[in-house]
């Protein structure tokens, strides 16, 4: 696994200052079964490849995050690079968050199931974290979920600026 991982062109996807790590590793019916060992082997192989490519011995890892996921099924390895960033259920309108009884996506779904429209009064029967009125306000104002969060495919910032900068 080390040699095959090292052979991948990581420098195409992760810049010199990119912050990269294996966030999740799982294994089913394979010789390698320890997630922490899989993560360690992958990270070491990636660093070795990038040392050769960037001709550096040490990486600051102070740039954008690049999350890698590894899955092994019957000794066949699948490596994935997370290009989407935060999960889509994280809408981007909260600076601090805690465990809410109703998630943002569930609150939006509940609003869409009711006859409520922006010209009607909305009553929040739960009075908790405010997810229902916030989602209702966003629906009423025709604001797409996640418009307040930054999204940029993490495969190269140049791609993001050129391709996605004008799409929003």
mmCIF file of C-alpha atoms in Angstrom:
data_model
loop_
_atom_site.group_PDB
_atom_site.id
_atom_site.type_symbol
_atom_site.label_atom_id
_atom_site.label_comp_id
_atom_site.label_asym_id
_atom_site.label_seq_id
_atom_site.Cartn_x
_atom_site.Cartn_y
_atom_site.Cartn_z
ATOM 1 C CA UNK A 1 0.000 0.000 0.000
ATOM 2 C CA UNK A 2 2.883 2.353 0.771
ATOM 3 C CA UNK A 3 4.456 2.067 -2.693
ATOM 4 C CA UNK A 4 1.145 2.366 -4.568
ATOM 5 C CA UNK A 5 0.181 5.428 -2.517
ATOM 6 C CA UNK A 6 3.591 6.975 -3.080
ATOM 7 C CA UNK A 7 3.184 6.424 -6.838
ATOM 8 C CA UNK A 8 0.054 8.609 -6.945
ATOM 9 C CA UNK A 9 0.644 12.191 -8.217
ATOM 10 C CA UNK A 10 -0.265 13.971 -4.959
ATOM 11 C CA UNK A 11 1.479 17.146 -6.103
ATOM 12 C CA UNK A 12 -1.264 17.626 -8.719
ATOM 13 C CA UNK A 13 -3.881 17.927 -6.003
ATOM 14 C CA UNK A 14 -2.136 19.192 -2.881
ATOM 15 C CA UNK A 15 -0.053 22.373 -2.941
ATOM 16 C CA UNK A 16 3.242 22.732 -1.091
ATOM 17 C CA UNK A 17 1.613 24.356 1.938
ATOM 18 C CA UNK A 18 -1.543 22.205 1.839
ATOM 19 C CA UNK A 19 -2.734 20.783 5.146
ATOM 20 C CA UNK A 20 -3.433 17.130 4.428
ATOM 21 C CA UNK A 21 -4.339 14.100 6.472
ATOM 22 C CA UNK A 22 -6.242 10.849 6.228
ATOM 23 C CA UNK A 23 -9.503 11.642 8.006
ATOM 24 C CA UNK A 24 -11.112 8.261 7.706
ATOM 25 C CA UNK A 25 -9.829 4.766 7.041
ATOM 26 C CA UNK A 26 -11.813 1.575 7.077
ATOM 27 C CA UNK A 27 -11.053 -1.990 6.171
ATOM 28 C CA UNK A 28 -13.234 -5.032 5.493
ATOM 29 C CA UNK A 29 -11.841 -8.549 5.015
ATOM 30 C CA UNK A 30 -8.309 -7.282 4.403
ATOM 31 C CA UNK A 31 -4.830 -8.001 5.689
ATOM 32 C CA UNK A 32 -4.519 -4.383 6.835
ATOM 33 C CA UNK A 33 -7.301 -3.859 9.344
ATOM 34 C CA UNK A 34 -6.159 -1.165 11.794
ATOM 35 C CA UNK A 35 -7.494 2.291 10.770
ATOM 36 C CA UNK A 36 -4.672 4.082 12.581
ATOM 37 C CA UNK A 37 -2.034 1.968 10.795
ATOM 38 C CA UNK A 38 -3.688 2.610 7.421
ATOM 39 C CA UNK A 39 -3.756 6.353 8.129
ATOM 40 C CA UNK A 40 -0.106 6.370 9.181
ATOM 41 C CA UNK A 41 1.071 4.412 6.118
ATOM 42 C CA UNK A 42 -0.915 6.635 3.758
ATOM 43 C CA UNK A 43 0.340 9.882 5.290
ATOM 44 C CA UNK A 44 3.948 8.705 5.259
ATOM 45 C CA UNK A 45 3.721 7.651 1.592
ATOM 46 C CA UNK A 46 2.119 10.972 0.632
ATOM 47 C CA UNK A 47 4.838 12.928 2.413
ATOM 48 C CA UNK A 48 7.565 10.892 0.703
ATOM 49 C CA UNK A 49 6.025 11.557 -2.724
ATOM 50 C CA UNK A 50 5.676 15.258 -2.032
ATOM 51 C CA UNK A 51 9.247 15.467 -0.736
ATOM 52 C CA UNK A 52 10.433 14.204 -4.113
ATOM 53 C CA UNK A 53 8.093 16.428 -6.113
ATOM 54 C CA UNK A 54 8.575 19.670 -4.184
ATOM 55 C CA UNK A 55 12.225 18.966 -3.289
ATOM 56 C CA UNK A 56 11.596 19.804 0.363
ATOM 57 C CA UNK A 57 12.172 17.878 3.552
ATOM 58 C CA UNK A 58 9.466 19.558 5.633
ATOM 59 C CA UNK A 59 6.004 20.939 4.885
ATOM 60 C CA UNK A 60 4.427 23.699 6.993
ATOM 61 C CA UNK A 61 0.876 22.464 6.280
ATOM 62 C CA UNK A 62 -0.541 25.914 6.959
ATOM 63 C CA UNK A 63 -2.629 26.222 3.790
ATOM 64 C CA UNK A 64 -6.038 24.970 2.776
ATOM 65 C CA UNK A 65 -7.153 21.601 4.175
ATOM 66 C CA UNK A 66 -7.155 18.508 1.964
ATOM 67 C CA UNK A 67 -8.910 15.546 3.530
ATOM 68 C CA UNK A 68 -8.195 12.031 2.309
ATOM 69 C CA UNK A 69 -10.406 8.991 2.887
ATOM 70 C CA UNK A 70 -9.273 5.403 2.448
ATOM 71 C CA UNK A 71 -11.370 2.301 2.154
ATOM 72 C CA UNK A 72 -10.010 -1.222 1.841
ATOM 73 C CA UNK A 73 -12.269 -4.089 0.783
ATOM 74 C CA UNK A 74 -10.703 -7.542 0.363
ATOM 75 C CA UNK A 75 -7.243 -5.952 -0.056
ATOM 76 C CA UNK A 76 -8.463 -3.573 -2.792
ATOM 77 C CA UNK A 77 -7.779 0.027 -1.810
ATOM 78 C CA UNK A 78 -9.918 3.017 -2.761
ATOM 79 C CA UNK A 79 -8.472 6.457 -2.048
ATOM 80 C CA UNK A 80 -10.667 9.530 -2.117
ATOM 81 C CA UNK A 81 -9.831 13.212 -1.878
ATOM 82 C CA UNK A 82 -12.586 15.283 -0.297
ATOM 83 C CA UNK A 83 -13.188 18.164 -2.705
ATOM 84 C CA UNK A 84 -16.351 19.573 -1.150
ATOM 85 C CA UNK A 85 -15.297 20.769 2.275
ATOM 86 C CA UNK A 86 -17.796 20.960 5.122
ATOM 87 C CA UNK A 87 -20.910 18.826 5.013
ATOM 88 C CA UNK A 88 -23.823 20.467 3.251
ATOM 89 C CA UNK A 89 -26.015 20.341 6.357
ATOM 90 C CA UNK A 90 -23.750 23.013 7.833
ATOM 91 C CA UNK A 91 -25.418 26.065 6.364
ATOM 92 C CA UNK A 92 -22.822 28.685 7.235
ATOM 93 C CA UNK A 93 -24.973 31.139 9.188
ATOM 94 C CA UNK A 94 -23.733 30.169 12.653
ATOM 95 C CA UNK A 95 -20.335 31.143 13.976
ATOM 96 C CA UNK A 96 -20.656 28.811 16.960
ATOM 97 C CA UNK A 97 -22.780 25.711 17.034
ATOM 98 C CA UNK A 98 -23.928 23.161 19.530
ATOM 99 C CA UNK A 99 -26.045 20.057 19.375
ATOM 100 C CA UNK A 100 -29.494 21.208 18.246
ATOM 101 C CA UNK A 101 -32.589 19.075 18.785
ATOM 102 C CA UNK A 102 -33.584 19.752 15.171
ATOM 103 C CA UNK A 103 -30.902 20.057 12.493
ATOM 104 C CA UNK A 104 -31.025 22.747 9.833
ATOM 105 C CA UNK A 105 -31.921 20.265 7.104
ATOM 106 C CA UNK A 106 -34.750 18.770 9.154
ATOM 107 C CA UNK A 107 -36.076 22.255 10.008
ATOM 108 C CA UNK A 108 -36.098 23.199 6.315
ATOM 109 C CA UNK A 109 -37.855 19.948 5.419
ATOM 110 C CA UNK A 110 -40.501 20.554 8.099
ATOM 111 C CA UNK A 111 -41.142 24.060 6.770
ATOM 112 C CA UNK A 112 -41.532 22.732 3.230
ATOM 113 C CA UNK A 113 -44.057 20.149 4.463
ATOM 114 C CA UNK A 114 -46.308 22.848 5.944
ATOM 115 C CA UNK A 115 -48.612 25.282 4.121
ATOM 116 C CA UNK A 116 -46.464 28.188 5.413
ATOM 117 C CA UNK A 117 -45.435 30.886 2.937
ATOM 118 C CA UNK A 118 -43.474 34.097 3.458
ATOM 119 C CA UNK A 119 -46.646 36.215 3.751
ATOM 120 C CA UNK A 120 -47.976 34.138 6.674
ATOM 121 C CA UNK A 121 -47.112 34.205 10.374
ATOM 122 C CA UNK A 122 -44.757 31.476 11.566
ATOM 123 C CA UNK A 123 -44.832 30.103 15.098
ATOM 124 C CA UNK A 124 -41.862 28.090 16.318
ATOM 125 C CA UNK A 125 -43.299 25.602 18.820
ATOM 126 C CA UNK A 126 -39.873 24.435 19.988
ATOM 127 C CA UNK A 127 -38.164 27.759 20.849
ATOM 128 C CA UNK A 128 -34.772 26.103 20.862
ATOM 129 C CA UNK A 129 -31.815 27.051 18.698
ATOM 130 C CA UNK A 130 -33.971 28.910 16.177
ATOM 131 C CA UNK A 131 -33.423 26.560 13.264
ATOM 132 C CA UNK A 132 -37.083 26.583 12.202
ATOM 133 C CA UNK A 133 -37.481 30.393 11.949
ATOM 134 C CA UNK A 134 -34.025 30.814 10.417
ATOM 135 C CA UNK A 135 -34.708 28.209 7.732
ATOM 136 C CA UNK A 136 -38.188 29.687 7.149
ATOM 137 C CA UNK A 137 -36.687 33.155 6.718
ATOM 138 C CA UNK A 138 -34.164 31.783 4.218
ATOM 139 C CA UNK A 139 -36.907 29.969 2.289
ATOM 140 C CA UNK A 140 -39.077 33.092 2.367
ATOM 141 C CA UNK A 141 -36.217 35.255 1.088
ATOM 142 C CA UNK A 142 -35.400 32.658 -1.586
ATOM 143 C CA UNK A 143 -31.862 32.195 -0.240
ATOM 144 C CA UNK A 144 -30.372 28.854 -1.254
ATOM 145 C CA UNK A 145 -29.051 26.648 1.563
ATOM 146 C CA UNK A 146 -25.351 27.190 2.086
ATOM 147 C CA UNK A 147 -25.106 30.541 0.299
ATOM 148 C CA UNK A 148 -23.469 32.017 3.406
ATOM 149 C CA UNK A 149 -20.720 29.424 3.462
ATOM 150 C CA UNK A 150 -17.583 29.304 1.420
ATOM 151 C CA UNK A 151 -17.415 26.489 -1.052
ATOM 152 C CA UNK A 152 -14.509 25.888 -3.323
ATOM 153 C CA UNK A 153 -13.375 22.612 -4.783
ATOM 154 C CA UNK A 154 -10.105 21.909 -3.114
ATOM 155 C CA UNK A 155 -8.392 20.582 -6.212
ATOM 156 C CA UNK A 156 -6.421 23.694 -6.911
ATOM 157 C CA UNK A 157 -7.383 27.239 -6.008
ATOM 158 C CA UNK A 158 -6.737 28.317 -9.605
ATOM 159 C CA UNK A 159 -9.545 26.052 -10.791
ATOM 160 C CA UNK A 160 -11.814 27.577 -8.169
ATOM 161 C CA UNK A 161 -11.085 31.189 -9.101
ATOM 162 C CA UNK A 162 -11.326 30.601 -12.836
ATOM 163 C CA UNK A 163 -14.269 28.231 -13.008
ATOM 164 C CA UNK A 164 -16.363 28.942 -9.964
ATOM 165 C CA UNK A 165 -15.647 32.594 -9.259
ATOM 166 C CA UNK A 166 -18.126 33.801 -11.855
ATOM 167 C CA UNK A 167 -20.778 31.098 -11.350
ATOM 168 C CA UNK A 168 -22.210 32.416 -8.098
#
